[in-house]
Coordinates of N, CA, C and O in Angstrom, one line a residue:
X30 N -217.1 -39.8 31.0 CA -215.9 -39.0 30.7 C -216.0 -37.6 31.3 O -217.1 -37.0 31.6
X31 N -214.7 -37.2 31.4 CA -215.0 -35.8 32.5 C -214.7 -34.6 31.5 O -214.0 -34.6 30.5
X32 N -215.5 -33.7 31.9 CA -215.1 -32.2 31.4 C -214.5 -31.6 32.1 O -214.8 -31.6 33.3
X33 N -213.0 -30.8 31.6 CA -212.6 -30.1 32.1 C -213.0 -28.6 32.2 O -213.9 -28.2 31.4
X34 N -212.4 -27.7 33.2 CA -213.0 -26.4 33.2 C -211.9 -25.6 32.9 O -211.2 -25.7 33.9
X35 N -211.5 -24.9 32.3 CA -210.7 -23.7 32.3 C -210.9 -22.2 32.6 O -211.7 -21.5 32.0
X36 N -210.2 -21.8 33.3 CA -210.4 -20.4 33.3 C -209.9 -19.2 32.5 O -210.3 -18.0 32.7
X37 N -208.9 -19.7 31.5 CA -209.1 -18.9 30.5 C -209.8 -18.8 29.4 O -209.8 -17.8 28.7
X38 N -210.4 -19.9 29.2 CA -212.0 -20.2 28.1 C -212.8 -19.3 28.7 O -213.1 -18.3 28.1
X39 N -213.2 -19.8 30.3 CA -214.3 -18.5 30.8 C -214.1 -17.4 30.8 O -215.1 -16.8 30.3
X40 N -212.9 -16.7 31.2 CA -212.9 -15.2 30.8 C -213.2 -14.8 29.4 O -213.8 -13.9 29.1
X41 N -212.3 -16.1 28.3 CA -212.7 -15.5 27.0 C -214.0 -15.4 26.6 O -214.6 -14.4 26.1
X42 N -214.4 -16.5 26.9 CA -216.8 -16.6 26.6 C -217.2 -15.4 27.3 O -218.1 -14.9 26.8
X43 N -216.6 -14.5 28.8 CA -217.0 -13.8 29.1 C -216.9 -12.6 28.3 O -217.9 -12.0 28.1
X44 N -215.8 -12.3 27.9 CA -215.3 -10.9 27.2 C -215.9 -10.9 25.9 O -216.2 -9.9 25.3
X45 N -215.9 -12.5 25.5 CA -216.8 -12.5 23.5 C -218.4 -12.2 24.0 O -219.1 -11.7 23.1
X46 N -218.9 -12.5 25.1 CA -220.6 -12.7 24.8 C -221.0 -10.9 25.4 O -222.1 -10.3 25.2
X47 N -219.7 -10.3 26.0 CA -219.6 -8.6 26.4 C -219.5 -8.1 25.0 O -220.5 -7.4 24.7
X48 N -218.8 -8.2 24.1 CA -218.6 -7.5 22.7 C -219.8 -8.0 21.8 O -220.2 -7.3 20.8
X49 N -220.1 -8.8 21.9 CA -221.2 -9.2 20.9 C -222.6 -8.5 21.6 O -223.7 -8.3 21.0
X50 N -222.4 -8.3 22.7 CA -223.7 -7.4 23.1 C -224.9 -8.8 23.7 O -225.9 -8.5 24.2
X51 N -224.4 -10.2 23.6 CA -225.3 -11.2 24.1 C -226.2 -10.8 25.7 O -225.9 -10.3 26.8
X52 N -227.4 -11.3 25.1 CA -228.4 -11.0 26.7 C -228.8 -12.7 26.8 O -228.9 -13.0 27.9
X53 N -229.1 -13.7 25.8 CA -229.1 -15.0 26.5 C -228.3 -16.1 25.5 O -228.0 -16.1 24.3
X54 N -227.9 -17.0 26.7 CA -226.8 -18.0 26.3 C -227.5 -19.6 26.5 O -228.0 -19.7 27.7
X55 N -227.5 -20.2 26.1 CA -228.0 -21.2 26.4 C -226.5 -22.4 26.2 O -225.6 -22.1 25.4
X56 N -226.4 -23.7 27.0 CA -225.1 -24.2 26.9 C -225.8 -25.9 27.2 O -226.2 -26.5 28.3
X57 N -225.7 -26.2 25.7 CA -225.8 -27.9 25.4 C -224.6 -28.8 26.0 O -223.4 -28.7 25.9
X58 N -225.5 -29.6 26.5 CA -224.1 -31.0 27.3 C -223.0 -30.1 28.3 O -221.8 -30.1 28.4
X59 N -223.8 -29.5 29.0 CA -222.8 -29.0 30.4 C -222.6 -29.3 31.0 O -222.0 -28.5 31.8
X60 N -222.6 -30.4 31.5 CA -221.8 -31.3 32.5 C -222.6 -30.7 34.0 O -223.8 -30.8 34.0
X61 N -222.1 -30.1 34.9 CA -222.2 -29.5 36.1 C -221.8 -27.7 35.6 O -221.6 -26.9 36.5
X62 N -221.8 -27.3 34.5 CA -221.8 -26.3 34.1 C -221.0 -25.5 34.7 O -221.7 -24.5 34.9
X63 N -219.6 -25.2 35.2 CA -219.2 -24.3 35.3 C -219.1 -23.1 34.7 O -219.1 -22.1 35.3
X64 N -219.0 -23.2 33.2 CA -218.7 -22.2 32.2 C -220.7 -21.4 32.7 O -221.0 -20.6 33.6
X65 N -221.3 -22.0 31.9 CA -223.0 -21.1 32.1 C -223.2 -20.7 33.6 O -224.2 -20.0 33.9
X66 N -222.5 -21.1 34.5 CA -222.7 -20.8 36.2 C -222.0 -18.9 35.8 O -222.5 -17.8 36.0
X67 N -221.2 -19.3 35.3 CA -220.3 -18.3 35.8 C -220.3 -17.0 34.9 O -220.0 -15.8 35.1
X68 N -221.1 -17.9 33.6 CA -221.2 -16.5 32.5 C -222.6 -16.0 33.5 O -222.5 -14.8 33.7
X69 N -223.4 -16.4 33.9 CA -224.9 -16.0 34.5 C -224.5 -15.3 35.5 O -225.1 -14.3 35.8
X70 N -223.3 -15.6 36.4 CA -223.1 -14.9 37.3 C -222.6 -13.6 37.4 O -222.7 -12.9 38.5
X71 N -222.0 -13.0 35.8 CA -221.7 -11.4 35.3 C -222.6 -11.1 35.0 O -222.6 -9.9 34.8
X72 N -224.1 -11.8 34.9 CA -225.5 -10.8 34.4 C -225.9 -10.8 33.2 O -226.4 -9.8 32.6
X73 N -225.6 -12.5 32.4 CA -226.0 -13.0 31.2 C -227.6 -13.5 31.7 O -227.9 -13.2 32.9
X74 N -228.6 -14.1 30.9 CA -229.4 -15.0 30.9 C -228.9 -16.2 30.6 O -228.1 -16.1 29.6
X75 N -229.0 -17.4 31.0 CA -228.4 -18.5 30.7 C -229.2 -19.6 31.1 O -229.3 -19.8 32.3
X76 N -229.5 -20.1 30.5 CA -229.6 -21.8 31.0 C -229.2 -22.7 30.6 O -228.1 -22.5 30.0
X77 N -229.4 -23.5 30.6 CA -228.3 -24.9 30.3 C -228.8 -26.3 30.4 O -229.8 -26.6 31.0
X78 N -228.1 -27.1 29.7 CA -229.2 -28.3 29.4 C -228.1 -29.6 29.6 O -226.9 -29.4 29.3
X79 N -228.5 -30.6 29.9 CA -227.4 -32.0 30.0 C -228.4 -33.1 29.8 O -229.6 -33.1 30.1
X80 N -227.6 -34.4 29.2 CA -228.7 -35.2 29.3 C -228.4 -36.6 30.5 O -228.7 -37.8 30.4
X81 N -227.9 -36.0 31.3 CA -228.0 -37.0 32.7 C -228.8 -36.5 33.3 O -229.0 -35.2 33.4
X82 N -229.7 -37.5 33.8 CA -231.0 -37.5 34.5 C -230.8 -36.7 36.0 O -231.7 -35.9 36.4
X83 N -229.2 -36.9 36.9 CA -229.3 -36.5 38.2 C -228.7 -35.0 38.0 O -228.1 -34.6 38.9
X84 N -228.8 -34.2 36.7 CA -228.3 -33.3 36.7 C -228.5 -31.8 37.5 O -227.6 -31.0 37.8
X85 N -229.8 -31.9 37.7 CA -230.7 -31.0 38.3 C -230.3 -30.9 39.5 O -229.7 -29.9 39.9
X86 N -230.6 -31.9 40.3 CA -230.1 -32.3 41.6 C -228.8 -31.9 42.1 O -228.6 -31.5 43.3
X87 N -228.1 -32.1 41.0 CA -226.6 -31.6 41.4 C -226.1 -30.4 41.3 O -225.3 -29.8 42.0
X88 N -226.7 -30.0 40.4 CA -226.7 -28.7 40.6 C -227.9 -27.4 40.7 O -228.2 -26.4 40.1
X89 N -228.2 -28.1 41.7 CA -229.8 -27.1 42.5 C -231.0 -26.3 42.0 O -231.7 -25.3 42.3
X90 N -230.9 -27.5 40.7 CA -232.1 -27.0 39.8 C -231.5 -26.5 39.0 O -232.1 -26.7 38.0
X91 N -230.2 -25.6 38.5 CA -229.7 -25.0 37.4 C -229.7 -25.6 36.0 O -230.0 -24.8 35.0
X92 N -229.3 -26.8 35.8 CA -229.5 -27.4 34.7 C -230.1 -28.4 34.7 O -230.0 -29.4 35.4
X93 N -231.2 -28.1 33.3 CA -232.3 -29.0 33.0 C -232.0 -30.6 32.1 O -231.3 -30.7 31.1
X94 N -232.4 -31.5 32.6 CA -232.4 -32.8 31.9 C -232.9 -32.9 30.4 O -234.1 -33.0 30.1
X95 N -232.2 -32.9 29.7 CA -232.7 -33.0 28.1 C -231.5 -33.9 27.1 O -230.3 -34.0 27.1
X96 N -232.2 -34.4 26.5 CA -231.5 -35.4 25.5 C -231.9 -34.7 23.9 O -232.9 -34.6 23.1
X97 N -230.0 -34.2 24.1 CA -230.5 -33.0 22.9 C -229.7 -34.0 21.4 O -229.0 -33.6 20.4
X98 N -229.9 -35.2 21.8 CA -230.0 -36.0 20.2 C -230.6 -36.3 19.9 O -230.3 -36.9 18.8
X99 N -231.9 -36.1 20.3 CA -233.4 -35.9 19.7 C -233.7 -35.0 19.2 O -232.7 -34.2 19.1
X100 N -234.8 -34.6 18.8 CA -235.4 -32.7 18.2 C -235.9 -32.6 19.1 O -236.7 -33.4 19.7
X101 N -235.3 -31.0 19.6 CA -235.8 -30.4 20.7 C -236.5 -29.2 19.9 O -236.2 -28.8 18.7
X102 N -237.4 -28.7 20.8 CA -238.0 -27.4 20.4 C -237.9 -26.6 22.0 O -238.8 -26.7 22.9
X103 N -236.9 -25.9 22.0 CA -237.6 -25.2 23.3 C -238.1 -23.7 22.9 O -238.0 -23.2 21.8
X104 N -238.8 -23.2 24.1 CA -239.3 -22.5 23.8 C -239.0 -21.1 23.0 O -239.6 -20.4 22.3
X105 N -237.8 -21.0 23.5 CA -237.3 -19.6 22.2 C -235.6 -19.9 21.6 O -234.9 -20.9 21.9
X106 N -235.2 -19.2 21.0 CA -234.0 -19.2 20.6 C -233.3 -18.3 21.8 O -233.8 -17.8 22.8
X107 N -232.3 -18.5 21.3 CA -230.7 -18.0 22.3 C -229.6 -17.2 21.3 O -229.2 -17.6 20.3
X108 N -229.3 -15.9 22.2 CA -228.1 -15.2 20.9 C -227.0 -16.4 20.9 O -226.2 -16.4 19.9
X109 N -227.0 -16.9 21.4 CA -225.4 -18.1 21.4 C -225.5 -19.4 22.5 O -225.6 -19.3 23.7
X110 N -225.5 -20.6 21.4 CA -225.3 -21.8 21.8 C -224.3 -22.0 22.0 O -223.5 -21.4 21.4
X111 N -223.9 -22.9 22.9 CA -221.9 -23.5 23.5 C -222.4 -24.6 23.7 O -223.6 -24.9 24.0
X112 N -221.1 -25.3 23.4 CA -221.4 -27.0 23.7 C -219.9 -27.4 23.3 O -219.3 -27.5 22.3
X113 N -219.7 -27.6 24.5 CA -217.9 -27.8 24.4 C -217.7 -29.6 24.6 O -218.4 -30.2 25.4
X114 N -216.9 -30.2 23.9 CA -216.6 -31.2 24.0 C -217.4 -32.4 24.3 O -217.4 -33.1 25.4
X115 N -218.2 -32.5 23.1 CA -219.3 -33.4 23.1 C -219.5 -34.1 22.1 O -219.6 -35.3 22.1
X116 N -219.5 -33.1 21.0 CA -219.6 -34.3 19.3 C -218.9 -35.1 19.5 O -219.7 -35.9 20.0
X117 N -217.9 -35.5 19.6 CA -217.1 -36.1 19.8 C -217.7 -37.6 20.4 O -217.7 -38.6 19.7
X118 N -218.1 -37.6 21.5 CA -218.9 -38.5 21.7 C -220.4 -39.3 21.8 O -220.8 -40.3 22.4
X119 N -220.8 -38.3 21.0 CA -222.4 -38.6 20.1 C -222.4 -39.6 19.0 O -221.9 -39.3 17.9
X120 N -223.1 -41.2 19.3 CA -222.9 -41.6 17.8 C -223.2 -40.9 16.8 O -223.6 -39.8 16.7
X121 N -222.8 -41.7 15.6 CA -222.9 -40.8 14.2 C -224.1 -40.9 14.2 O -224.7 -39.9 13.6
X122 N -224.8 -41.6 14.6 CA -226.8 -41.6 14.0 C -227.0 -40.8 15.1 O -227.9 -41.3 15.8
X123 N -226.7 -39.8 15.7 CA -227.3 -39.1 16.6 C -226.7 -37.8 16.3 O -227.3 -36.9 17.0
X124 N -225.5 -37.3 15.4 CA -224.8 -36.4 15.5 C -225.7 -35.6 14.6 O -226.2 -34.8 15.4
X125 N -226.0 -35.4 13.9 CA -227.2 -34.4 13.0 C -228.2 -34.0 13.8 O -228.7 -33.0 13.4
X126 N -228.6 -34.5 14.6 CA -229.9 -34.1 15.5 C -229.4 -33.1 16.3 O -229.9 -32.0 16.3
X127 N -228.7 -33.2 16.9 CA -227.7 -32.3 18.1 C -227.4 -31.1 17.3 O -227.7 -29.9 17.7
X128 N -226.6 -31.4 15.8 CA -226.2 -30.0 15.5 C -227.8 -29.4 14.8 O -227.6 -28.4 14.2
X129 N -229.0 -29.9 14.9 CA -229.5 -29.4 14.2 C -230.3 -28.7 15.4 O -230.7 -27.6 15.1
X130 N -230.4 -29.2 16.5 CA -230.7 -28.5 17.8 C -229.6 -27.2 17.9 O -229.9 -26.0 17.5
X131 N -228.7 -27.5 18.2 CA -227.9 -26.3 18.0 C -228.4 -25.1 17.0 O -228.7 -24.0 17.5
X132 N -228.4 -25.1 15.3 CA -229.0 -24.2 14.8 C -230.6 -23.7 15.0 O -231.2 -22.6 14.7
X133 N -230.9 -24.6 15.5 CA -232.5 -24.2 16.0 C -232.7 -23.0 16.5 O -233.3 -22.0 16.2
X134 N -231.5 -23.5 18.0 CA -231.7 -22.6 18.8 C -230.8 -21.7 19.0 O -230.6 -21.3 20.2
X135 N -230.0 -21.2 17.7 CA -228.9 -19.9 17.7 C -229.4 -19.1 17.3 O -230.0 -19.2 16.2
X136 N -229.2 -18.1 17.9 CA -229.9 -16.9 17.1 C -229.0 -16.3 16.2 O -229.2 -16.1 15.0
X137 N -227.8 -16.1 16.9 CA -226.6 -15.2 16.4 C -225.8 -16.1 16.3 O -225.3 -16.0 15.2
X138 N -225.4 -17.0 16.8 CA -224.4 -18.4 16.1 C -224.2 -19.2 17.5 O -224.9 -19.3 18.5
X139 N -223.0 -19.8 17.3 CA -222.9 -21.5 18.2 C -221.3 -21.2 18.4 O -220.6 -20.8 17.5
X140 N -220.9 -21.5 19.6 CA -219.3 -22.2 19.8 C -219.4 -23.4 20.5 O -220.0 -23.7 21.6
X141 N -218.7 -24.1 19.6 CA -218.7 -25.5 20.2 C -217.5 -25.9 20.0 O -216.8 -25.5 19.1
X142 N -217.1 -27.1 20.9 CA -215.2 -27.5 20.6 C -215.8 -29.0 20.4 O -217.0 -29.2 20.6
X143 N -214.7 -30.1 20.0 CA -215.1 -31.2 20.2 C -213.8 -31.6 20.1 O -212.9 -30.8 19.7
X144 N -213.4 -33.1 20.7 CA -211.8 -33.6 21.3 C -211.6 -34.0 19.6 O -212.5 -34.1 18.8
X145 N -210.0 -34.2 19.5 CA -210.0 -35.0 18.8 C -209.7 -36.5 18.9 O -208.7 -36.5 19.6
X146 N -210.0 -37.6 18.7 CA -209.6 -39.0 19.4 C -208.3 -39.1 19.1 O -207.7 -38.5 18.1
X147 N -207.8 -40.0 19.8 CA -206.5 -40.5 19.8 C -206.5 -41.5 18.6 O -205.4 -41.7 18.1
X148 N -207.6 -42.1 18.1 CA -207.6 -43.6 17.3 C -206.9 -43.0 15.8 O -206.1 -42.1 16.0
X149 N -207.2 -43.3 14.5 CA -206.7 -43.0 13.3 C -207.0 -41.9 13.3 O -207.9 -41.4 14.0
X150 N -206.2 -41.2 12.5 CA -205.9 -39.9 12.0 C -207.5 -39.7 10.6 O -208.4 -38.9 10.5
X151 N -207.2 -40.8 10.0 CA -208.4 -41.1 8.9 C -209.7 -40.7 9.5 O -210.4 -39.8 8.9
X152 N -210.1 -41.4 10.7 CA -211.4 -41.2 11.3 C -211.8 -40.1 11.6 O -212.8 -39.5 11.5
X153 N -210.3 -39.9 12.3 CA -210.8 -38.3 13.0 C -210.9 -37.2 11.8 O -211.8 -36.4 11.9
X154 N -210.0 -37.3 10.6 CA -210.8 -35.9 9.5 C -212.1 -36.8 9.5 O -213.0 -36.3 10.1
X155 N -212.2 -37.9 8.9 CA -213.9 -37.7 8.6 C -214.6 -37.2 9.2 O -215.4 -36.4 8.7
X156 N -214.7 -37.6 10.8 CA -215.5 -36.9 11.7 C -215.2 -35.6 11.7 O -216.2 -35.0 11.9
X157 N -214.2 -34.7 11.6 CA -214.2 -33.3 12.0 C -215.0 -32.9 10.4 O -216.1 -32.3 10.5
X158 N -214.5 -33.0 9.6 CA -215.1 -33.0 8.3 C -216.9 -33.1 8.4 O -217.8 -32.3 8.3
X159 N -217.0 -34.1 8.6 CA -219.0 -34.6 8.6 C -219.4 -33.8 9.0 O -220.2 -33.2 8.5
X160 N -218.7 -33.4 10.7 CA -219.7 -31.7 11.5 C -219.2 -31.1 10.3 O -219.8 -31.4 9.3
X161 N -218.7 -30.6 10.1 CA -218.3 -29.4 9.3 C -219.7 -29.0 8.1 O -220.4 -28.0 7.9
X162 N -219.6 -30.5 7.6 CA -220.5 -30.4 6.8 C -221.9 -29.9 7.3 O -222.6 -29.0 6.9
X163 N -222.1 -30.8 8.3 CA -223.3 -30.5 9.2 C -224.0 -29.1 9.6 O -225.1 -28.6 9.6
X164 N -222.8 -28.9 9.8 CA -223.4 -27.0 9.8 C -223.4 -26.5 8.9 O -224.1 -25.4 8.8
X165 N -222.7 -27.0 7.9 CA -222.5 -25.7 6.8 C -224.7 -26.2 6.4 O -225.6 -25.3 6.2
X166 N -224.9 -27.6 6.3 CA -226.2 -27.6 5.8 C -227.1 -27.3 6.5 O -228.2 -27.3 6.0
X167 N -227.0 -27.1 8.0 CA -228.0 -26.4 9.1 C -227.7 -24.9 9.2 O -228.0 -24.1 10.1
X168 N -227.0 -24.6 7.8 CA -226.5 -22.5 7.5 C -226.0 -21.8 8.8 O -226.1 -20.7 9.3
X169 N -225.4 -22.9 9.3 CA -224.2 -22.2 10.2 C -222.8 -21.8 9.7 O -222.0 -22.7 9.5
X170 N -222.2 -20.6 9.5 CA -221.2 -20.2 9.2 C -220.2 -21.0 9.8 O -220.7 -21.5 10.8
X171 N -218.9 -21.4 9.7 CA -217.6 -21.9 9.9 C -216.9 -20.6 10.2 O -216.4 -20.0 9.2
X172 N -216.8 -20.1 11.4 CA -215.4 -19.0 11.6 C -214.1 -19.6 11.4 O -213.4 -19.9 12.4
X173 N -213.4 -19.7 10.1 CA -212.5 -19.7 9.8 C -210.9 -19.7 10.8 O -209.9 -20.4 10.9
X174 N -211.5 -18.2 11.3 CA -210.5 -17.4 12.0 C -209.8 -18.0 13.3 O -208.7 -17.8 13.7
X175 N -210.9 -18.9 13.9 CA -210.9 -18.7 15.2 C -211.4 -20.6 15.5 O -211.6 -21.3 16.5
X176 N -211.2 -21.0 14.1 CA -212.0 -22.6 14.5 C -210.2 -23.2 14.3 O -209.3 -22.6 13.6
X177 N -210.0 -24.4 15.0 CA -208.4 -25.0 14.8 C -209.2 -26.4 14.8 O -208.5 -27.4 14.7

C-alpha cells in the first residue's frame, strides 16, 4: 500500500521540529521517505528506518532496513519519532512492540498518524482506542489538542 506525501504536513514537521528547538528526528516505516529527506535537507539529523529489505537501495543508502515490530535497541534516542500511517497496518500481535520502539526511542515525544479503515466503525474505535492505550502505558502523553 502506498504513502502519500504532502507538502503541507512537511512544512508543518518543518516549522514544529524549528520551535521545539529539535536537532535529531528519527522516522519509523518511511516508505521512500520523503518527509525525513526533506526535514534533513533544512539541517535536522535524521535517519529513518523501513522494514523492506530493498529500501536502502532505493534510496541510496538513506534508509536503513529494520523490522521495527520486534524490539529494537538502537543506539541512542531521538528528540522526535514520526511514523505516519502505519499502525494501522501492523497486526495486533505486533502493535505493542512498534509503539514500544517508538517510546524507546523518543526523547521529547512521537507524531504519528494512522488511516482509519473503511470496514466497521466498531473495529476501527477499538483499534484507535488500543493505541491509545498503548501509549498512555509506554508514558507517552496523548496531545489532546492536536490528535483528531
Amino acid at each position: 500500500e502506498e504513502t502519500y506525501y504532502m507538502q503541507e504536513l512537511n512544512d508543518e514537521l518543518i516549522e514544529f521540529y524549528q520551535r521545539e528547538k529539535a536537532t535529531s528526528i528519527v522516522d519509523f516505516y518511511c516508505g521512500l521517505c520523503n518527509y525525513a529527506i526533506n526535514i534533513k535537507e533544512v539541517g535536522f539529523q535524521v535517519e529513518a528506518y523501513d522494514n523492506n529489505p530493498y529500501v536502502s537501495e532505493l534510496t541510496k543508502g538513506f534508509v536503513k532496513t529494520l523490522d521495527l515490530t520486534t524490539k529494537q535497541r538502537l543506539p541512542k534516542q531521538y528528540d522526535w519519532v514520526q511514523s505516519f500511517d502505519i499502525a494501522d497496518r501492523i497486526t495486533k500481535d505486533k502493535i505493542v512492540e512498534y509503539i514500544e520502539n517508538i517510546a524507546r526511542h523518543a526523547e521529547k515525544g512521537a507524531i504519528i498518524s494512522w488511516k482509519n479503515q473503511k470496514s466497521e466503525e466498531i473495529s476501527k474505535n477499538k483499534l484507535n482506542q488500543k493505541i491509545i492505550e498503548l501509549f498512555l502505558l509506554s508514558n507517552l502523553i496523548i496531545d489532546n489538542t492536536t490528535s483528531k
